[in-house]
Amino acid sequence: MRLVPFLLGVVLLLGPRSGWGCQLPATDQTTCWNSSGSVIPCAGTGEDGDLREGAPLAYVDNGDGTVTDVTTGLMWEKLSHDGTVHDDHNTYTWANAISGHVATLNRTNFARHNDWRLPNVRELLSIVTYQNLLPTVAPAFDNHCSSGCDVTRCSCTFSGDTWTSTSEADSPSNQWFVDFQDGQVGAGLEHGSGPVRAVRDASTGCSLPATGQTTCWDSSRNVIPCAGTGQDGELRKGAPLAYVDNGNGTVTDLNTGLVWEKLSDDGTVHDKDNLYTWADAFTAHVATLNGMSFAGHTDWRLPNVRELQAIVDYQTINPAVASAFNNNCSRGCQATTCSCTASGDYWSSTSSVSDPWNAWYVRFSYGRVDAFGRTGGKSSAASVRAVRGASTSNTTTSSTSSTTTSTSTTQAPTTTTSTTRAPTTTTTTSTTTTTQPPTTTTATSTTSTTTTTTTSTTTTTTTLPICGDVNGDGVVNIGDALVIAQFDVGLRQCAVASFSQPTVCDVNGDGACNIGDALKMAQCDVGLIGCAFTCRSFACP
């Protein structure tokens, strides 16, 4: 069932930040440039510097040589300039990055932890900021760096290629690196050695999507057992990749909440073979989708570079995407019946700060992130895949146009009756709807005294919550499923926002509030079952 990946991923999430998904870190780009590289006003351009999508970059220096990313919860090793194991100019082969640098941190219990590891490519890219250069990081990773400074007094970043734990599936003797000179993601590190910045998991934040890599290789490209290697294929950090086809030409990423345009092979605006200059990506492709209210929405946009890289699957090649973005693709197929991805370059909305006549793109043949490999820069032609945020709602057609909103029409306050509440319910949580007068409420109350008639004006006109609407937003959907899944695994407290209406969580009638209920709510949202649930009473433990 397609909802199983969702429920597997949902228990790894430590809390939603936007809608029901986890926002990716923003790129931090705040400037806009035209195709000639000139700075222009951002308003209305649709560029990354205009929209600034994502969670604002936020970091905490822990005072022990580490920095915690508030958005992802990852704890990062700070680097120094003092000749120790933390020195930013230390270089390692890929094997020694794990067996040397990381092993030393764990053996010495650095910052009182022994679970340090090499970050995967998605994690390391997450600390890149696309507004700065040399190095392209936030000040938390580059301040007060001078000769002799240690990690408790300064923070250093070498402006060059830094190792990740992720191998290049196309040529697995190479490993992916992030270039902190400008933010490029490539494979096959020059001279075979480079610096390392270790990372560890923390108990806060919101997991990044995993890379999808599940295989491990040796330096001769041979597949090897993963156990004990410390490679991405062994650790598989991040939330498992999970997507839902909405049946209307779009795919939702259940980790980030982003809704993606599916591409086709039918000669329409969605055709995978359509190519656009960077300017036309905004004014032609995206504008066309919004003009036609594609999938019932008019807020389609060009993804920023972080968003676009987030759908790369580093286990596959040609194209490097999950099957949700590449299945049943054949000549003439439409976006509602197939999903296509060309193995080429796709524009992002993010400009290159060093060479602003170039824009960042993702090469979906194998997952490279670059801004400098296209002759003609922004004036050259590349593919486009539009995106929109799940938390926005400027739907222009009826709610049946999208499975993620269609449930709102199936619920009404009168569908949940007094039989769904425990006999001890008080008048302040009366089962009457807003159409009932206060005097009727006190007459049907099962427990409280009838003297509340004189004081019921503020407590008895409350509309009965919809069965399953535990977050109180008026509909039953994946947002409610997320809350219940988090509660079941101990990540959310009962009766504390956004789990504000626990009395209506037991939609399967088993007397508990758990993953079983979350599954039914999610099934309801994507149209697999009806949404007119009858709840069994549930009280916070």
XYZ file of C-alpha atoms in Angstrom:
541
model
C 0.000 0.000 0.000
C 1.361 3.424 -0.914
C 0.681 4.794 2.594
C 3.087 2.407 4.285
C 6.135 4.530 3.352
C 4.318 7.550 4.742
C 3.755 5.913 8.114
C 7.331 4.672 8.221
C 8.572 8.161 7.532
C 6.157 9.893 9.831
C 7.449 8.254 12.995
C 10.888 9.668 12.228
C 9.618 13.235 12.124
C 10.066 15.231 15.304
C 7.481 17.852 14.518
C 5.952 19.572 11.484
C 6.996 23.093 10.675
C 4.785 23.833 7.703
C 1.544 22.095 6.826
C 2.168 18.425 7.567
C 5.696 18.128 6.162
C 9.146 19.248 7.249
C 10.418 22.372 5.550
C 13.870 22.101 4.079
C 16.407 24.689 5.205
C 16.205 27.828 3.090
C 19.085 28.626 0.728
C 19.516 32.026 2.439
C 19.611 33.799 -0.930
C 18.208 37.336 -0.652
C 19.435 38.988 -3.880
C 17.982 38.712 -7.390
C 19.779 38.962 -10.735
C 18.616 39.002 -14.345
C 20.001 36.800 -17.108
C 22.865 39.234 -17.708
C 23.953 39.022 -14.091
C 22.738 42.489 -13.059
C 21.131 42.967 -9.647
C 17.410 43.705 -9.979
C 14.519 44.319 -7.551
C 13.231 40.954 -6.340
C 9.513 41.712 -6.064
C 7.474 39.630 -8.483
C 10.422 37.853 -10.085
C 9.699 34.439 -8.563
C 13.437 34.014 -7.987
C 14.824 32.378 -4.870
C 15.824 35.792 -3.489
C 12.210 36.926 -3.889
C 10.335 33.944 -2.433
C 12.932 32.750 0.135
C 11.205 29.410 0.616
C 12.206 27.067 3.420
C 13.004 27.275 7.105
C 15.311 30.198 7.942
C 18.826 29.036 8.738
C 19.316 28.869 12.502
C 22.212 27.422 14.496
C 23.248 27.143 18.131
C 26.876 27.041 19.246
C 26.944 24.510 22.072
C 30.181 25.853 23.558
C 31.914 22.471 23.331
C 33.240 22.561 19.792
C 29.910 21.681 18.185
C 27.093 23.541 16.436
C 23.477 22.320 16.293
C 21.296 23.056 13.264
C 17.949 24.065 14.760
C 16.082 23.112 11.582
C 17.403 19.577 11.066
C 18.541 18.787 14.597
C 21.929 17.647 13.285
C 24.921 18.347 15.528
C 28.023 19.347 13.574
C 31.696 19.294 14.493
C 33.207 22.773 14.410
C 36.541 23.070 12.667
C 39.585 24.968 13.950
C 42.946 26.271 12.762
C 45.166 24.846 15.496
C 46.769 21.738 14.018
C 44.532 19.326 15.939
C 42.195 16.680 14.538
C 39.660 19.484 14.003
C 41.892 21.641 11.802
C 40.045 22.732 8.667
C 43.148 22.160 6.522
C 43.491 18.482 7.432
C 42.875 16.314 4.388
C 42.013 12.632 4.159
C 41.359 9.974 1.587
C 37.741 8.862 1.637
C 38.599 5.679 3.542
C 40.612 7.640 6.120
C 37.818 10.171 6.491
C 35.882 7.380 8.202
C 38.619 5.193 9.691
C 40.810 8.143 10.647
C 38.964 11.364 11.379
C 35.587 10.009 12.472
C 37.162 7.126 14.392
C 39.386 9.548 16.297
C 36.438 11.693 17.360
C 34.594 8.628 18.630
C 37.633 7.168 20.380
C 38.269 10.450 22.218
C 34.575 10.916 23.029
C 34.578 14.357 21.393
C 32.030 16.680 23.030
C 31.028 13.686 25.194
C 29.698 11.687 22.246
C 30.955 8.617 20.430
C 28.426 8.389 17.593
C 30.105 10.768 15.142
C 29.899 9.860 11.464
C 30.495 11.173 7.975
C 27.459 13.131 6.698
C 25.645 12.015 3.573
C 25.430 14.348 0.600
C 21.978 15.706 1.511
C 23.108 16.503 5.054
C 26.339 18.227 4.072
C 24.586 20.320 1.429
C 22.057 21.456 4.051
C 24.601 23.788 5.702
C 25.475 25.560 2.451
C 24.163 29.104 2.189
C 23.779 30.397 -1.367
C 24.204 34.062 -0.456
C 27.813 33.817 0.779
C 31.051 32.777 -0.882
C 34.495 31.580 0.149
C 33.182 29.791 2.161
C 29.491 29.458 1.382
C 28.306 28.864 4.948
C 26.528 30.770 7.709
C 28.683 32.563 10.337
C 28.148 29.690 12.781
C 30.569 27.705 10.625
C 33.019 30.504 9.840
C 33.806 33.147 12.446
C 36.837 34.318 14.440
C 38.983 31.876 12.475
C 42.653 32.732 12.917
C 45.909 30.870 13.321
C 45.982 28.895 16.551
C 42.267 29.158 17.382
C 40.555 26.035 18.717
C 36.990 24.826 18.222
C 35.702 26.344 21.452
C 36.866 29.836 20.438
C 36.423 29.925 16.668
C 34.709 28.253 13.738
C 36.470 27.567 10.427
C 35.482 26.234 7.011
C 37.905 25.406 4.227
C 36.695 26.786 0.876
C 36.961 23.543 -1.025
C 35.635 20.049 -1.652
C 34.540 18.207 1.507
C 33.776 14.492 1.748
C 30.336 12.940 2.165
C 29.492 9.291 2.916
C 27.555 8.923 -0.362
C 29.011 7.083 -3.347
C 28.286 7.953 -6.971
C 26.058 5.113 -8.182
C 27.091 5.762 -11.784
C 30.790 5.337 -10.968
C 31.033 4.025 -7.382
C 34.790 4.410 -7.100
C 33.907 8.114 -6.747
C 32.161 9.680 -3.783
C 30.043 12.802 -3.675
C 31.532 15.969 -2.234
C 30.239 19.452 -1.452
C 32.433 22.350 -2.549
C 32.269 25.029 0.139
C 33.737 27.580 -2.211
C 30.357 28.041 -3.892
C 28.018 25.106 -3.064
C 28.620 22.764 -5.987
C 27.879 19.044 -5.490
C 30.132 16.781 -7.517
C 31.827 13.387 -7.453
C 35.424 12.339 -7.887
C 37.306 14.634 -5.534
C 40.442 16.158 -7.079
C 43.719 14.552 -5.905
C 41.669 11.981 -3.980
C 41.812 13.774 -0.644
C 39.874 16.490 1.118
C 38.715 17.864 4.453
C 36.070 16.326 6.702
C 33.366 17.720 8.976
C 31.703 15.064 11.143
C 28.071 15.033 12.219
C 25.823 13.207 14.636
C 22.097 12.876 15.156
C 20.336 14.881 17.834
C 16.979 14.526 19.545
C 15.411 17.665 18.086
C 14.621 19.044 14.665
C 13.116 17.531 11.555
C 14.861 14.823 9.540
C 16.037 15.601 6.044
C 14.956 13.169 3.325
C 17.353 10.244 3.028
C 19.498 9.979 -0.098
C 17.925 6.663 -1.107
C 21.323 4.934 -1.231
C 21.275 1.338 0.050
C 24.421 -0.176 -1.522
C 28.067 0.020 -0.439
C 31.136 -0.198 -2.692
C 34.899 -0.449 -2.307
C 37.442 1.717 -4.122
C 37.433 -0.711 -7.058
C 33.669 -0.275 -7.642
C 32.906 -3.698 -6.168
C 29.731 -4.086 -4.147
C 30.615 -5.006 -0.566
C 28.660 -5.820 2.620
C 27.670 -2.546 4.244
C 28.002 -3.564 7.903
C 30.662 -1.531 9.682
C 31.629 0.589 6.670
C 30.081 3.853 7.850
C 28.972 4.493 4.275
C 25.667 6.086 3.375
C 24.387 2.719 2.139
C 24.862 1.301 5.633
C 23.653 4.184 7.811
C 20.778 5.358 5.548
C 20.266 8.491 7.615
C 17.214 10.663 7.095
C 13.534 10.032 6.544
C 12.881 7.263 3.978
C 11.839 8.685 0.612
C 8.037 8.601 0.392
C 5.707 10.046 -2.231
C 1.998 10.007 -3.047
C 0.625 10.349 -6.573
C -2.377 12.648 -6.169
C -4.054 11.442 -9.370
C -4.193 14.945 -10.860
C -0.791 15.251 -12.472
C 1.038 16.000 -9.233
C 3.137 14.104 -6.685
C 3.429 15.015 -3.009
C 6.688 14.477 -1.134
C 5.510 13.216 2.239
C 8.724 14.287 3.970
C 8.817 17.910 2.867
C 5.132 18.474 2.059
C 6.107 19.893 -1.339
C 3.751 19.167 -4.242
C 5.559 18.551 -7.530
C 4.380 18.797 -11.111
C 4.561 15.437 -12.866
C 6.028 15.462 -16.349
C 4.640 13.663 -19.403
C 5.567 12.700 -22.968
C 2.538 14.136 -24.778
C 3.661 17.434 -26.276
C 1.816 19.545 -23.672
C 3.264 22.103 -21.264
C 4.183 19.146 -19.027
C 6.287 17.331 -21.649
C 9.641 16.197 -20.268
C 11.402 17.259 -23.475
C 10.353 20.916 -23.266
C 13.383 23.172 -22.769
C 13.435 26.759 -21.522
C 15.906 29.519 -20.896
C 16.036 30.500 -17.241
C 13.847 33.570 -17.841
C 11.298 31.503 -19.774
C 11.178 28.952 -16.972
C 9.390 31.665 -14.975
C 7.494 33.564 -17.656
C 6.520 30.637 -19.866
C 6.365 27.328 -17.991
C 5.410 28.445 -14.483
C 3.194 31.248 -15.749
C 1.335 28.813 -18.001
C 0.640 26.425 -15.125
C -0.717 29.257 -12.995
C -2.735 30.697 -15.883
C -4.470 27.363 -16.419
C -4.880 26.715 -12.654
C -3.036 23.428 -13.030
C -4.336 20.837 -10.543
C -6.575 23.546 -9.092
C -3.800 25.882 -7.951
C -2.230 29.147 -9.061
C 0.830 29.239 -6.802
C 3.200 27.105 -8.852
C 6.817 28.259 -8.832
C 10.334 27.274 -9.776
C 11.969 25.249 -6.964
C 15.077 26.562 -5.279
C 18.242 24.489 -5.551
C 17.796 22.823 -2.150
C 14.245 21.736 -2.999
C 15.214 20.411 -6.408
C 18.141 18.399 -5.024
C 15.822 16.911 -2.379
C 14.071 14.681 -4.942
C 17.319 13.162 -6.233
C 17.580 9.443 -5.427
C 21.290 8.598 -5.166
C 20.687 4.873 -5.558
C 19.483 5.212 -9.155
C 20.796 6.818 -12.341
C 19.438 7.965 -15.709
C 17.326 9.423 -14.184
C 18.334 9.687 -10.532
C 14.815 9.846 -9.104
C 12.377 7.596 -7.269
C 9.750 5.755 -9.286
C 7.117 8.363 -8.406
C 8.899 10.657 -10.860
C 9.664 8.057 -13.510
C 7.145 5.312 -14.282
C 4.967 4.215 -17.204
C 6.614 6.870 -19.352
C 5.911 6.184 -23.014
C 5.206 8.311 -26.042
C 1.854 10.049 -25.782
C 1.323 9.444 -22.055
C -0.194 12.243 -19.994
C 0.852 13.501 -16.558
C -2.182 11.829 -15.012
C -1.264 8.399 -16.386
C 2.541 8.403 -16.320
C 5.504 10.128 -14.720
C 8.574 11.150 -16.728
C 11.985 12.612 -15.983
C 14.545 13.484 -18.626
C 18.129 12.621 -17.697
C 19.304 16.179 -18.115
C 19.628 19.539 -16.394
C 16.693 21.136 -14.537
C 16.602 24.811 -13.609
C 16.271 25.983 -10.034
C 15.260 29.509 -8.998
C 18.640 30.075 -7.313
C 21.319 32.206 -8.982
C 25.058 31.732 -8.639
C 26.408 34.487 -6.399
C 29.914 34.273 -7.878
C 28.682 34.322 -11.497
C 25.083 35.598 -11.376
C 24.569 35.211 -15.134
C 24.472 31.527 -14.207
C 21.789 29.750 -12.188
C 22.009 26.547 -10.191
C 20.647 23.429 -11.819
C 20.409 19.744 -10.935
C 21.562 17.155 -13.440
C 19.121 14.277 -13.073
C 21.250 11.788 -14.963
C 23.017 11.076 -11.682
C 22.461 13.955 -9.207
C 25.117 16.603 -9.758
C 24.342 20.147 -8.519
C 26.126 22.780 -10.602
C 25.929 26.331 -11.924
C 28.956 26.530 -14.194
C 28.761 23.684 -16.688
C 26.309 25.180 -19.176
C 27.582 27.263 -22.087
C 25.432 30.372 -22.224
C 24.484 30.339 -18.553
C 20.924 31.489 -17.916
C 20.421 32.026 -21.664
C 20.899 28.324 -22.388
C 17.964 25.891 -22.399
C 17.178 23.303 -19.718
C 14.221 21.363 -18.359
C 11.739 22.604 -15.751
C 9.655 20.910 -13.058
C 7.404 23.250 -11.054
C 6.573 22.942 -7.373
C 4.232 24.416 -4.805
C 4.057 24.325 -1.015
C 1.516 21.989 0.580
C 0.662 24.491 3.310
C -0.678 27.146 0.931
C -4.262 27.036 -0.283
C -5.267 29.244 -3.197
C -7.287 26.510 -4.873
C -9.375 27.914 -7.695
C -11.519 24.895 -8.444
C -13.671 22.618 -6.342
C -12.019 20.533 -3.647
C -12.505 17.349 -5.632
C -9.702 18.420 -7.960
C -7.093 17.215 -5.488
C -7.162 14.163 -3.282
C -5.404 16.097 -0.564
C -8.346 18.483 -0.160
C -11.369 16.485 -1.235
C -12.134 15.242 2.278
C -13.298 18.650 3.423
C -16.602 18.237 1.618
C -17.424 14.918 3.239
C -17.535 16.205 6.802
C -20.111 18.289 8.571
C -20.523 19.061 12.274
C -23.645 16.920 12.423
C -21.893 13.719 11.318
C -20.521 13.142 14.822
C -23.266 12.720 17.372
C -23.440 12.546 21.148
C -22.949 8.788 20.971
C -19.280 9.397 20.240
C -18.658 11.048 23.611
C -18.233 9.499 27.023
C -21.146 9.841 29.510
C -18.976 12.061 31.689
C -18.767 14.838 29.133
C -19.455 18.243 30.633
C -21.528 21.025 29.235
C -18.438 22.883 28.114
C -17.868 20.088 25.598
C -21.497 19.548 24.698
C -22.271 17.575 21.553
C -24.573 20.172 20.062
C -23.740 22.058 16.891
C -23.817 25.821 16.477
C -27.369 25.528 15.113
C -28.693 24.474 18.490
C -29.692 27.118 21.043
C -27.999 27.084 24.477
C -31.196 26.032 26.217
C -31.306 22.837 24.151
C -27.767 22.084 25.112
C -28.338 22.132 28.831
C -31.426 20.013 28.480
C -29.537 17.209 26.716
C -26.366 17.322 28.809
C -25.738 13.970 30.488
C -23.735 15.010 33.515
C -23.634 18.655 34.536
C -26.288 20.438 36.474
C -29.036 22.244 34.637
C -28.128 25.452 36.451
C -25.557 26.052 33.746
C -28.366 27.542 31.699
C -27.524 30.936 33.095
C -23.830 30.718 32.289
C -23.820 28.656 29.099
C -23.470 31.498 26.660
C -19.718 31.080 26.382
C -19.381 27.336 26.775
C -22.305 25.578 25.151
C -22.242 27.036 21.652
C -19.000 25.249 20.729
C -19.231 23.213 17.527
C -18.576 19.521 18.024
C -15.174 18.547 16.585
C -15.246 16.424 13.462
C -14.352 12.826 14.181
C -10.659 12.491 13.297
C -9.889 16.209 13.205
C -7.409 16.103 16.071
C -5.561 19.276 15.063
C -8.769 21.311 14.819
C -8.310 22.711 11.313
C -11.770 21.636 10.147
C -10.785 18.685 7.937
C -9.461 15.162 8.375
C -6.231 14.702 6.434
C -2.579 13.704 6.592
C -1.919 16.524 9.050
C -4.075 14.691 11.608
C -2.413 11.382 10.739
C 0.999 12.915 11.415
C -0.069 14.180 14.834
C -1.433 10.768 15.862
C 1.634 8.896 14.581
C 3.884 11.211 16.557
C 1.742 10.747 19.673
C 1.892 6.973 19.318
C 5.696 6.919 19.320
C 6.001 9.418 22.164
C 6.986 12.490 20.150
C 3.853 14.520 20.919
C 1.896 15.176 24.100
C -1.829 14.519 24.362
C -4.067 17.611 24.438
C -1.174 19.927 23.581
C -1.209 21.752 20.242
C -1.342 20.646 17.596
C -2.944 17.578 19.228
C -5.682 19.882 20.500
C -8.724 17.589 20.150
C -7.746 14.126 21.445
C -11.329 13.110 22.160
C -11.923 12.515 18.444
C -8.775 10.562 17.586
C -10.051 6.969 17.897
C -11.505 6.602 14.408
C -11.072 2.814 14.263
C -12.910 2.210 17.538
C -10.288 0.084 19.258
C -10.189 2.217 22.392
C -6.716 3.581 21.668
C -5.156 6.441 19.743
C -2.325 5.108 17.625
C -0.842 4.335 14.199
C -3.980 2.382 13.272
C -6.011 5.565 13.521
C -3.318 7.518 11.669
C -3.514 5.028 8.807
C -7.287 5.488 8.424
C -6.906 9.287 8.469
C -4.224 9.112 5.789
C -6.306 6.686 3.703
C -9.218 9.088 3.982
C -7.081 11.976 2.768
C -5.882 10.240 -0.401
C -9.333 8.896 -1.229
C -8.906 5.208 -0.419
C -11.752 5.187 2.123
C -14.551 7.499 3.174
C -14.017 10.143 5.836
C -17.311 10.094 7.734
C -15.865 8.346 10.791
C -17.662 7.584 14.055
C -15.290 7.987 16.965
C -15.085 5.947 20.127
C -14.407 8.124 23.135
C -10.731 8.576 24.013
C -9.265 10.376 27.009
C -5.654 11.403 27.485
C -3.768 8.820 29.585
